[in-house]
XYZ file of C-alpha atoms in Angstrom:
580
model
C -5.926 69.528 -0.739
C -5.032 69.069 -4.328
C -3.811 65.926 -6.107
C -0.098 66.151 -4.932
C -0.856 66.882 -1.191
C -3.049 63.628 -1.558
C -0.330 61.481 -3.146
C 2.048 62.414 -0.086
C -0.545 61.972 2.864
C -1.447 58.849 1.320
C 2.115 57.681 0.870
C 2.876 57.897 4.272
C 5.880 54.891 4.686
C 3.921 52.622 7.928
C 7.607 51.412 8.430
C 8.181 54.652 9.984
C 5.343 54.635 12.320
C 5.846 51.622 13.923
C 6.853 52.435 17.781
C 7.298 50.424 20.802
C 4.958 49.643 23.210
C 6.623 49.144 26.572
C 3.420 47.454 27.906
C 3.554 44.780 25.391
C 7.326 44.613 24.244
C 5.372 44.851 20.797
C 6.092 47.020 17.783
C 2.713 48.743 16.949
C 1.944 50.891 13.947
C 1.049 54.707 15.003
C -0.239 57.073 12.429
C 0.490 60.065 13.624
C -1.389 63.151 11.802
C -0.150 64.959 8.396
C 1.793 67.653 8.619
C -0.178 71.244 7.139
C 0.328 70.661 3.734
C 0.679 73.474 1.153
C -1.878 73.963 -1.284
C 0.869 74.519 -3.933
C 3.293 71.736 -5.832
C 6.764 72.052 -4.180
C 9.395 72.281 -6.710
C 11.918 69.261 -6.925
C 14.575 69.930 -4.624
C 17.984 71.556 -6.356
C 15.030 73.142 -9.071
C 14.467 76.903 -9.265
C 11.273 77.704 -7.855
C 10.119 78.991 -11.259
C 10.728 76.234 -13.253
C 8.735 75.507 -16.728
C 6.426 72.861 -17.599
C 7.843 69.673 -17.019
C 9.791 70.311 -13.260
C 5.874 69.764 -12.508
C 5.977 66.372 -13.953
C 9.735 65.827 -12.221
C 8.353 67.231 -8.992
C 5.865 64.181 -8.607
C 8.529 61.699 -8.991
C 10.883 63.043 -6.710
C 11.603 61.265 -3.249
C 8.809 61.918 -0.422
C 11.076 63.153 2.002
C 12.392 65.872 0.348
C 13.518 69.068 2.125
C 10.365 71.833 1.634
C 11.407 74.325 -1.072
C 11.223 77.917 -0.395
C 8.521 79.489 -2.169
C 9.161 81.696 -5.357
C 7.947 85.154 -5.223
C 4.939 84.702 -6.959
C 3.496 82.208 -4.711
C 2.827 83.260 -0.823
C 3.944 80.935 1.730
C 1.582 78.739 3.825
C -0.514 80.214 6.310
C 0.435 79.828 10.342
C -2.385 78.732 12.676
C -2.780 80.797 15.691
C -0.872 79.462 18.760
C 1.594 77.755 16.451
C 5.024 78.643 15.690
C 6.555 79.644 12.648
C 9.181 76.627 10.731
C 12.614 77.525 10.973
C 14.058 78.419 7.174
C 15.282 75.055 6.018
C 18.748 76.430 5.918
C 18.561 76.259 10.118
C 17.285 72.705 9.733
C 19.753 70.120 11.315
C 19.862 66.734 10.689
C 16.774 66.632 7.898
C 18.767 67.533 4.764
C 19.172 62.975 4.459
C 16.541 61.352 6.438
C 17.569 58.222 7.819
C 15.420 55.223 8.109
C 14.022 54.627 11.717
C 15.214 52.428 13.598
C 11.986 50.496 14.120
C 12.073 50.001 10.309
C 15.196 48.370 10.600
C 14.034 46.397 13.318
C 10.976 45.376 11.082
C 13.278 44.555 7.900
C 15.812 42.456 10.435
C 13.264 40.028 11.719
C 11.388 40.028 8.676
C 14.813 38.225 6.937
C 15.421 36.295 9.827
C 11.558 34.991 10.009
C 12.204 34.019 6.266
C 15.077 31.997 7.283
C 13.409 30.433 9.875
C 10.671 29.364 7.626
C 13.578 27.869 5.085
C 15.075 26.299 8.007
C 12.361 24.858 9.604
C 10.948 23.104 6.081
C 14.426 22.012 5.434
C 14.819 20.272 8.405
C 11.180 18.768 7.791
C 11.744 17.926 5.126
C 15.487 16.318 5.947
C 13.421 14.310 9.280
C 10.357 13.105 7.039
C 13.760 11.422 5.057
C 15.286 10.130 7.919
C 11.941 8.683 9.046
C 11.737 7.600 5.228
C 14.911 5.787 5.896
C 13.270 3.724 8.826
C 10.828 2.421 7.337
C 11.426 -1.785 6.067
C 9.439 -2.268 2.975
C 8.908 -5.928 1.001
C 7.530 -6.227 -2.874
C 4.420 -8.565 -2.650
C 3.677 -7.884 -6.694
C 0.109 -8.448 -7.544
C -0.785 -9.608 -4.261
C -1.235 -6.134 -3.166
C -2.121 -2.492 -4.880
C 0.411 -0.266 -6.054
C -1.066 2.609 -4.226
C -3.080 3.984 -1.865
C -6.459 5.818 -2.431
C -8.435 8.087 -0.192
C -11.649 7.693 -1.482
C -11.974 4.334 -1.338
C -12.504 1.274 1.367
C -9.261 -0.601 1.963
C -7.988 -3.886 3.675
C -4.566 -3.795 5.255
C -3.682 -7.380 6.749
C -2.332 -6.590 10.060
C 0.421 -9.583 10.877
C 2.901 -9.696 14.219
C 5.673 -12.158 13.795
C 6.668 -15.015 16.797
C 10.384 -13.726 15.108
C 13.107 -14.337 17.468
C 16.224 -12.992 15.286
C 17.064 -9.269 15.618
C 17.087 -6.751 18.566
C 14.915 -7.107 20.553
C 13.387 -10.340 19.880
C 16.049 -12.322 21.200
C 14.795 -14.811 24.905
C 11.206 -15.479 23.941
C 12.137 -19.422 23.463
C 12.108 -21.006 19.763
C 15.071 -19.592 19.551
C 15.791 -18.423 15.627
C 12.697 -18.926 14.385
C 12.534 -16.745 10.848
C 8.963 -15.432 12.305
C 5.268 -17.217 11.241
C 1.988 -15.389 11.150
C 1.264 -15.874 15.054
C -1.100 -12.681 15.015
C -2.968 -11.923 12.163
C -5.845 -9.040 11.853
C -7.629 -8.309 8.777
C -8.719 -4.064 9.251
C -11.453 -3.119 6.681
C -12.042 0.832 6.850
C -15.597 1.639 5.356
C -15.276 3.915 1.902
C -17.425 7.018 3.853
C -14.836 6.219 7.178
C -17.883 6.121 9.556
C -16.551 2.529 10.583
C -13.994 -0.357 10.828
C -13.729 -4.029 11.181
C -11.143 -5.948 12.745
C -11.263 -9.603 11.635
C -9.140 -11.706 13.528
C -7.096 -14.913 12.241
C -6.121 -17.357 14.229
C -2.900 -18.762 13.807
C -3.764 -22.881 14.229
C -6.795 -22.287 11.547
C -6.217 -25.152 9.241
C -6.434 -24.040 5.258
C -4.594 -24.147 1.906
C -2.032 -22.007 1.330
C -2.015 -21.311 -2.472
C 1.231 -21.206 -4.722
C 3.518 -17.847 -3.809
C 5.656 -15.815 -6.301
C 8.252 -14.152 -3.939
C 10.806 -11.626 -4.840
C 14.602 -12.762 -4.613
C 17.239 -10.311 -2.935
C 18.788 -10.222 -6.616
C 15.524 -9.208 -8.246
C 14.070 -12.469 -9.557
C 10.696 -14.442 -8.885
C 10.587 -17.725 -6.833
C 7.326 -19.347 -6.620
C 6.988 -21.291 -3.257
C 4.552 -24.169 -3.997
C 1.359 -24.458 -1.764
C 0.147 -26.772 1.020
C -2.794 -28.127 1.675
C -4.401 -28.695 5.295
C -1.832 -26.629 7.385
C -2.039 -23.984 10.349
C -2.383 -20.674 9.014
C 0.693 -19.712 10.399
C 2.692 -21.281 8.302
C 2.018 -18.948 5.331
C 4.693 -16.608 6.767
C 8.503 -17.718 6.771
C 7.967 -21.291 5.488
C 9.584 -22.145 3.227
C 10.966 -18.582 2.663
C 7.053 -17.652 2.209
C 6.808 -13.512 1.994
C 3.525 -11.265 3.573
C 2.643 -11.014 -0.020
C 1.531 -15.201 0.710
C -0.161 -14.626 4.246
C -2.164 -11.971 1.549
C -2.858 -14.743 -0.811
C -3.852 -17.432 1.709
C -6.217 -14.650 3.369
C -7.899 -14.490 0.176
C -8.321 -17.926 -0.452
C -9.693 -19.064 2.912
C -12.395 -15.285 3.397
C -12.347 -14.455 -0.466
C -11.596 -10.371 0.693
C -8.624 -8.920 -1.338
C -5.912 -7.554 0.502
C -4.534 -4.202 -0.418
C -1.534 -3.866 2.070
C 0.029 -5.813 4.794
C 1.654 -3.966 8.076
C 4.127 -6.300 9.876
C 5.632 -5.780 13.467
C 7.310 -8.415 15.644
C 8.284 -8.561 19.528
C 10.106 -5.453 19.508
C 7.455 -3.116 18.159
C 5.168 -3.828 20.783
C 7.563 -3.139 23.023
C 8.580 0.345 21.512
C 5.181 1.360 20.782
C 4.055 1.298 24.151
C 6.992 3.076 25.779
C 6.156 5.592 22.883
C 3.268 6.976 23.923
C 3.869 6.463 27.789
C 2.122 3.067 28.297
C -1.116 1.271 27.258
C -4.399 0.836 30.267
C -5.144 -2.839 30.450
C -7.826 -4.669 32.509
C -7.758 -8.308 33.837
C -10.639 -9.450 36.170
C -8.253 -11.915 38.401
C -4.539 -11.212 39.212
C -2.163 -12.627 37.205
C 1.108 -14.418 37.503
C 2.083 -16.097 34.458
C 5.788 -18.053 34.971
C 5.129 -18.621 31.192
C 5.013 -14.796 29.699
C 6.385 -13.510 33.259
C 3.481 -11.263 33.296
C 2.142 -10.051 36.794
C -0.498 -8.004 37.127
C -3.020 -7.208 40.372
C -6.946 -7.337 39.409
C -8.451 -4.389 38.184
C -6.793 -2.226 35.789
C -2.983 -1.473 34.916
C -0.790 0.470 32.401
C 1.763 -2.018 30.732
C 4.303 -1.041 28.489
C 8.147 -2.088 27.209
C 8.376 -6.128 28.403
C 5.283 -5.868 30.281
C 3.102 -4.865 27.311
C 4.704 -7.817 25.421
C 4.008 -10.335 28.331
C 0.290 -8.980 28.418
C -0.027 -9.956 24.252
C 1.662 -12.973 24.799
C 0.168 -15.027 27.426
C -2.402 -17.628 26.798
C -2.196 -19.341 30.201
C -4.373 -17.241 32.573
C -7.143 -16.702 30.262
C -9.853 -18.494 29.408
C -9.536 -22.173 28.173
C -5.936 -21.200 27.965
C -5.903 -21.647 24.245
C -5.221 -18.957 21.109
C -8.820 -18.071 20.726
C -8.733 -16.104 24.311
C -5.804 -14.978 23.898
C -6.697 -12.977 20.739
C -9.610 -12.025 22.416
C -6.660 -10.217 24.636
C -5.183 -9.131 22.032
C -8.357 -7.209 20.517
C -8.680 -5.133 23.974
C -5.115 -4.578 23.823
C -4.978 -3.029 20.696
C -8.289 -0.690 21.255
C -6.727 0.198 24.118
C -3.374 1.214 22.588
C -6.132 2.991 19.346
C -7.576 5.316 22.472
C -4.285 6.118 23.707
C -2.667 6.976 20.462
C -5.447 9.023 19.173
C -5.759 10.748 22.866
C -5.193 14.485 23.382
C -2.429 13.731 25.756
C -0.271 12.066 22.704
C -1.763 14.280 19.841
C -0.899 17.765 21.720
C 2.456 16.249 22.947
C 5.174 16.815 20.328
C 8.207 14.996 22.131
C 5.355 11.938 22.725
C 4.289 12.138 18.625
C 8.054 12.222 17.724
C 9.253 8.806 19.678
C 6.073 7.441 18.193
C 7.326 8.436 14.603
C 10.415 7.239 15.014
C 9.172 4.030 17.158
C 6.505 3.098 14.138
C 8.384 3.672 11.251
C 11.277 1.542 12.923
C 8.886 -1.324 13.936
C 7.010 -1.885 10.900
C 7.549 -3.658 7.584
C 5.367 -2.990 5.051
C 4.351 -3.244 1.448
C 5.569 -0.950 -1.129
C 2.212 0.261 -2.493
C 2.355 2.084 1.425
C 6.032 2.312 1.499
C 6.770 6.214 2.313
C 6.202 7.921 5.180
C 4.029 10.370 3.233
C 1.762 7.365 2.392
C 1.422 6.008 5.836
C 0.755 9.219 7.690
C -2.296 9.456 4.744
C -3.318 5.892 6.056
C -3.270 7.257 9.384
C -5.313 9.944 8.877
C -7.716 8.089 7.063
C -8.185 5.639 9.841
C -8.192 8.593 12.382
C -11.097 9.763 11.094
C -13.089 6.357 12.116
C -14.843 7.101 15.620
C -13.122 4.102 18.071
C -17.133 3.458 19.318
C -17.427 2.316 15.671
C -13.217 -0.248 15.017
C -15.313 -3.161 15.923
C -13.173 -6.574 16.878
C -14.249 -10.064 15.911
C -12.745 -13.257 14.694
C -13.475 -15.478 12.044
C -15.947 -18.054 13.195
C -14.549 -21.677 13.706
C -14.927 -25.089 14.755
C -12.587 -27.566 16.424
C -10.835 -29.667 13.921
C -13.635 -32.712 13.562
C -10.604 -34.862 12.573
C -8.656 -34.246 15.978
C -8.727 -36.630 19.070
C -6.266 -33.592 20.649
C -8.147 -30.134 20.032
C -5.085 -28.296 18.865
C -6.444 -26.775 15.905
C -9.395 -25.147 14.421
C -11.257 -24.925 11.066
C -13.818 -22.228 9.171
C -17.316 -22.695 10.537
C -19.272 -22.872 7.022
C -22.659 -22.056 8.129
C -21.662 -18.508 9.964
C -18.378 -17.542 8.164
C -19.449 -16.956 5.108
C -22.321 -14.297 5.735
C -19.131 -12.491 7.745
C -16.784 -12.510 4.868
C -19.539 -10.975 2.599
C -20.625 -8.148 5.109
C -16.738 -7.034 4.421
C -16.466 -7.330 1.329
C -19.742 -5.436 1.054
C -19.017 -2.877 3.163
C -21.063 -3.487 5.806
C -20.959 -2.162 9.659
C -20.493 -4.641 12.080
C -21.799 -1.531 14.531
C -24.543 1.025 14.771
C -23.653 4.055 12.519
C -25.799 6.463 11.658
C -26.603 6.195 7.771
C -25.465 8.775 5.580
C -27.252 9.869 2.173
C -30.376 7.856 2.976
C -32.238 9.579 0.687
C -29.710 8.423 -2.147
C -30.285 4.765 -0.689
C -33.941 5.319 -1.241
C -33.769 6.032 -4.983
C -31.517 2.895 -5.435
C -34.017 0.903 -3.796
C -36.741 2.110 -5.276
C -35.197 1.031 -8.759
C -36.194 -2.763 -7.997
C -40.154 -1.666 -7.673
C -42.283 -2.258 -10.590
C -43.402 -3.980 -13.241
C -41.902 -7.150 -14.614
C -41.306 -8.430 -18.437
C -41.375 -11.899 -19.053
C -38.410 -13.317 -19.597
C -38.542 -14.346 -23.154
C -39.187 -10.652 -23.512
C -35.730 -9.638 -22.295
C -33.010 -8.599 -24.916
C -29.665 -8.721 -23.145
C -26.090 -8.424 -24.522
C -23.688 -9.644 -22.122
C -19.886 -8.667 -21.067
C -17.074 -10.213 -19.256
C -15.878 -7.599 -17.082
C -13.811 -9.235 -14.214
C -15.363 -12.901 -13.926
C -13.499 -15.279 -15.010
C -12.498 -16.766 -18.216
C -15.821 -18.152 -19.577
C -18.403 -16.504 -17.287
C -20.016 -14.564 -20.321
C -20.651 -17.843 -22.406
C -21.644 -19.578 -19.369
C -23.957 -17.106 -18.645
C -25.701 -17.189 -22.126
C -26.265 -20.822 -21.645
C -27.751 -20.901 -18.322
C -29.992 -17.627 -19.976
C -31.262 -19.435 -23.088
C -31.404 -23.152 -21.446
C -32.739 -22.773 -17.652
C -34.526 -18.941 -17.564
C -35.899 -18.661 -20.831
C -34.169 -15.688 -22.342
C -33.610 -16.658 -26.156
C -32.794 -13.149 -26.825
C -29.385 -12.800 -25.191
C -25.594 -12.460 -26.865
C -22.120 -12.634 -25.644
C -20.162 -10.420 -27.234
C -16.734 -11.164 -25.388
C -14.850 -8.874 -23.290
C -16.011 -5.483 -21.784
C -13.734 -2.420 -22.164
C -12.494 -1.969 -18.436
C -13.199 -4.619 -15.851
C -15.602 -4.077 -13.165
C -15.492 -4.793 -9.301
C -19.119 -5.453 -9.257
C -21.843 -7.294 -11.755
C -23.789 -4.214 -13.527
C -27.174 -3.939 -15.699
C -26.941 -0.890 -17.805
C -30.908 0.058 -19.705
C -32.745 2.861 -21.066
C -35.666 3.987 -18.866
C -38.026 2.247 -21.631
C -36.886 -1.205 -20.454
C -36.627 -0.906 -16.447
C -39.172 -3.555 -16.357
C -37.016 -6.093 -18.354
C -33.809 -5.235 -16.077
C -35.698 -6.001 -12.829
C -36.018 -8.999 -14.316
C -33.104 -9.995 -15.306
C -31.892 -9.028 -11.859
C -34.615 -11.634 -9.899
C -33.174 -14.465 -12.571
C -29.345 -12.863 -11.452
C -29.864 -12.270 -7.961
C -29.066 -9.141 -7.948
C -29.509 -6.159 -5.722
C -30.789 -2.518 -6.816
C -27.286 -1.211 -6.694
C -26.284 -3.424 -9.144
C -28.573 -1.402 -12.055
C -27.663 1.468 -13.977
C -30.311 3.413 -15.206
C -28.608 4.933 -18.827
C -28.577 4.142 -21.962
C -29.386 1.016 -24.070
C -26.965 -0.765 -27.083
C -28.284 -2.104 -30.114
C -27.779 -5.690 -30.452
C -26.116 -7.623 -33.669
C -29.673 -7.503 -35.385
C -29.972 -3.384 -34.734
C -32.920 -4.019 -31.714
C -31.750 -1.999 -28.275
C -30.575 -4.246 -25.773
C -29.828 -4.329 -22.020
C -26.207 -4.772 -21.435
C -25.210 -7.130 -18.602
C -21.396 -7.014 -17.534
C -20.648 -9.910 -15.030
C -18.303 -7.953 -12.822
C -15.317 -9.275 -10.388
C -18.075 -10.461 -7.984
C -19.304 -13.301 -10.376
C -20.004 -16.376 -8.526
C -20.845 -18.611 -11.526
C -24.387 -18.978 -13.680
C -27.460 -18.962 -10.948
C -24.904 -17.837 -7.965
C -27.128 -15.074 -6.553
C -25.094 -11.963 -6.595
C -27.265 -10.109 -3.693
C -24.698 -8.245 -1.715
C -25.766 -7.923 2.049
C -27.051 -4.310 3.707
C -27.040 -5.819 7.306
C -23.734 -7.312 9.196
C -24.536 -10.855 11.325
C -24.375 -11.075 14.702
C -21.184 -12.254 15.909
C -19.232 -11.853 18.938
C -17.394 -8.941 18.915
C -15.950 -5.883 20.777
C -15.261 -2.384 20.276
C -12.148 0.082 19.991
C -13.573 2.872 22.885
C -14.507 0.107 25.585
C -12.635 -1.159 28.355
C -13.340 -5.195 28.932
C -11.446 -7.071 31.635
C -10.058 -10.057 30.364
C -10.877 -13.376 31.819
């Protein structure tokens, strides 16, 4: 076969091929064998047979399902196989002078169109429900007590508070009747940077602390500050005084020292709502219950609660423990890894009518910040925190100690000699569970930068930056060198270009041993030093460069973050405990 009987075999149009299959009800592409072709060029139809030079050149361009011209006199016909009859003359030919196109073609170009309106119609009305979910959402402007945004690739804090509000639907009967809502639950959730774990740090409500001075946004756009208060409940930094979240943020600070990127905010209702959403939460209680306080009733052993019943479960105080608020959030821990199972279960995940009332029952039960304020945002904050195994959301509350200054135990205060080592294993990113270690090899090599040889430590030459602490910190630092370590040859040279989260030593490989050093003197850890380059110092000599970063506690103030978590009494997110 020459060129032109290759073009048309090739160019066989598949829409034309494409039959049913009455065993599938499915259109199926057939290609059926080429017709005999002739070894010859056919003419272009309505072209004498003999035409010159370029009717070749028109011939190739003409349609493919032209009528077969009859051959000149010159050129003998195709040959006929045996056992095959002869074609009609064209002339006798009825019904192939204007091909039509098949009708499974137009079948093919019908759905294809309506599949591509489909598609349009099904992102439009996406698009028009992710805006009407958009609309649910409440949101409040904490300025700088929050972030602006929300990153992936880093660890983040979200203060998790649930109002004792009893204005609005839903909220209405629960006694304290218009209360403007205090912090009455109050979880701090750290997610790890690599998402291998969480930590759930409760508050309790009656923890006596300072809150600090507030800034609050106005309904007509202006800035209130609500002054502090010293030696209060903690629950008092919500609603006070017209106190925001953005305060309970502040006051969270203050008392652990973690910053808080975003606050979540649900009262009665949402509990309510989110249980019914995804068809009830499993609950355990070791000893029936029949609270005539919360109205909750329960037999021993294990329930599902949801709507009223889920709030009762949340709420009671009175058939647990010493009856007080520390049991109860103990409660409320189990509660909420039970409600993480069920939300992240197969049965709500593969249920679309189940993850739709849950999009609709969130996004109408929570107020939140506006660095998270879109629904695009919070379903990335979901997906980040999905990706946490529940074996490894550990639960735990901030250790305390009855108010010494109480006859009546009513309140509670921060236990000084265990608190503290929990507040740093956050802020360090540290596990409060068993997780297997990733990059240990990477972990190694950090280490390993603290091994070797020491300078003296008139032998260090240092040039040190503020980048984070606060006002003073360098100078301070250049005193407490020079005066108390012995390290004449150090200079504070003011500001560094971008602040820092965390205290760095930046040297050339040359002076590793005067950077281990100055890290024993500093207290700090082999993360903290950057192997790099050196500066050269006001008298042209290279020089270490020390940048005290936001974690600056002050001249001498070991800056050693911690690699284990304490032990503390905790649960986790995948385990069923019966409350007591």
């Amino acid at each position: 076969m020459d060129a032109q009987g290759r073009g048309r075999a090739d160019n066989i149009d598949p829409a034309d091929q494409w039959v049913l299959n009455p065993n599938t009800g499915e259109y199926e592409l057939r290609l059926t064998p080429s017709a005999p072709q002739s070894g010859v060029p056919r003419p272009r139809r309505g072209s004498p047979a003999n035409a010159g030079p370029g009717a070749g050149t028109r011939a190739r361009r003409a349609p493919e399902r032209e009528s077969p011209a009859t051959p000149g006199p010159d050129v003998p016909g195709p040959r006929r196989r045996r056992g095959v009859p002869a074609e009609p003359p064209p002339g006798r030919r009825k019904g192939r002078t204007k091909p039509k196109k098949s009708k499974a073609k137009k079948i093919l170009l019908w759905t294809g169109g309506s599949m591509a309106f489909v598609l349009v119609a099904v992102s439009a009305a996406g698009y028009l429900y992710l805006k009407h979910l958009e609309g649910n959402v409440s949101t409040t402007d904490v300025g700088s007590a929050g972030k602006k945004g929300f990153s992936k690739d880093e660890a983040f804090n979200i203060l998790i508070i649930g109002t004792d509000k009893r204005t609005g639907k839903g909220n209405e009967g629960y006694g304290d009747k218009g209360s403007v809502g205090h912090a009455d639950t109050n979880i701090l959730l750290h997610v790890s940077k690599d998402r291998t774990n969480a930590t759930a740090l409760s508050i309790p409500r009656d923890l006596i602390v300072d809150v600090p001075d507030c800034p609050t946004k106005q309904p007509d756009g202006s800035e209130k500050v609500v002054p502090g208060t010293q030696n209060v409940r903690f629950n008092t930094s919500l609603g006070q005084d017209g106190r925001d979240p953005g305060c309970t943020m502040r006051t969270v600070k203050a008392v652990t020292g973690i910053s808080v990127d975003h606050f979540m905010m649900a009262d009665f209702n949402a509990v309510k709502t989110l249980t019914s959403a995804v068809g009830g939460v499993d609950v355990c209680v070791a000893h029936a219950v029949n609270d005539k306080e919360s109205h909750l009733k329960l037999p021993a052993g294990k329930s599902k609660v949801e709507g009223e019943q889920a709030l009762a479960f949340v709420r009671t105080r009175h058939s647990f423990g010493n009856q007080g608020d520390l049991d109860r959030i103990k409660v409320q821990q189990q509660f909420l890894g039970s409600l993480m199972r069920k939300m992240s279960s197969s049965d709500t995940l593969t249920n679309p009518a189940k993850l739709i009332s849950l999009a609709e029952a969130a996004t109408k039960a929570l107020t939140v910040d506006t660095g998270i304020g879109n629904v695009s945002t919070l379903k990335d904050v979901a997906l980040e925190l999905k990706k946490v195994p529940t074996k490894n959301i550990a639960f735990t509350t901030v250790p305390v100690l009855d108010n010494p200054t109480e006859k009546v135990k009513a309140t509670v205060v921060v236990n000084q000699s265990q608190a503290p080592a929990v507040f740093d294993a956050i802020k360090s990113d540290v596990s409060f569970t068993a997780v297997k270690q990733k990059e240990k090899k990477e972990k190694a090599e950090v280490a390993a930068r603290l091994k070797g040889a020491r300078s003296a430590a008139a032998d260090i030459r240092v040039d040190i930056y503020n980048g984070g602490a606060p006002g003073g910190s360098a100078q301070e630092t250049l005193n407490w060198l020079q005066n108390t370590e012995g390290v004449p040859k150090s200079s504070q040279l003011g500001n560094a270009a971008a602040p820092l989260s965390k205290t760095t030593v930046e040297y050339s490989p040359d002076q590793a041993d005067q950077a281990r050093k100055l890290a024993d003197l500093m207290g700090l850890s082999a993360s903290a030093l950057k192997p790099g380059k050196s500066e050269k110092n006001s008298q042209g000599l290279p020089a270490i460069v020390l940048t005290l970063g936001k974690d600056f506690k002050g001249a001498g103030a070991s800056l050693t973050t911690p690699t284990k978590a304490p032990e503390v009494d905790k649960s986790t997110a995948d385990k069923t405990v019966c409350a007591s």
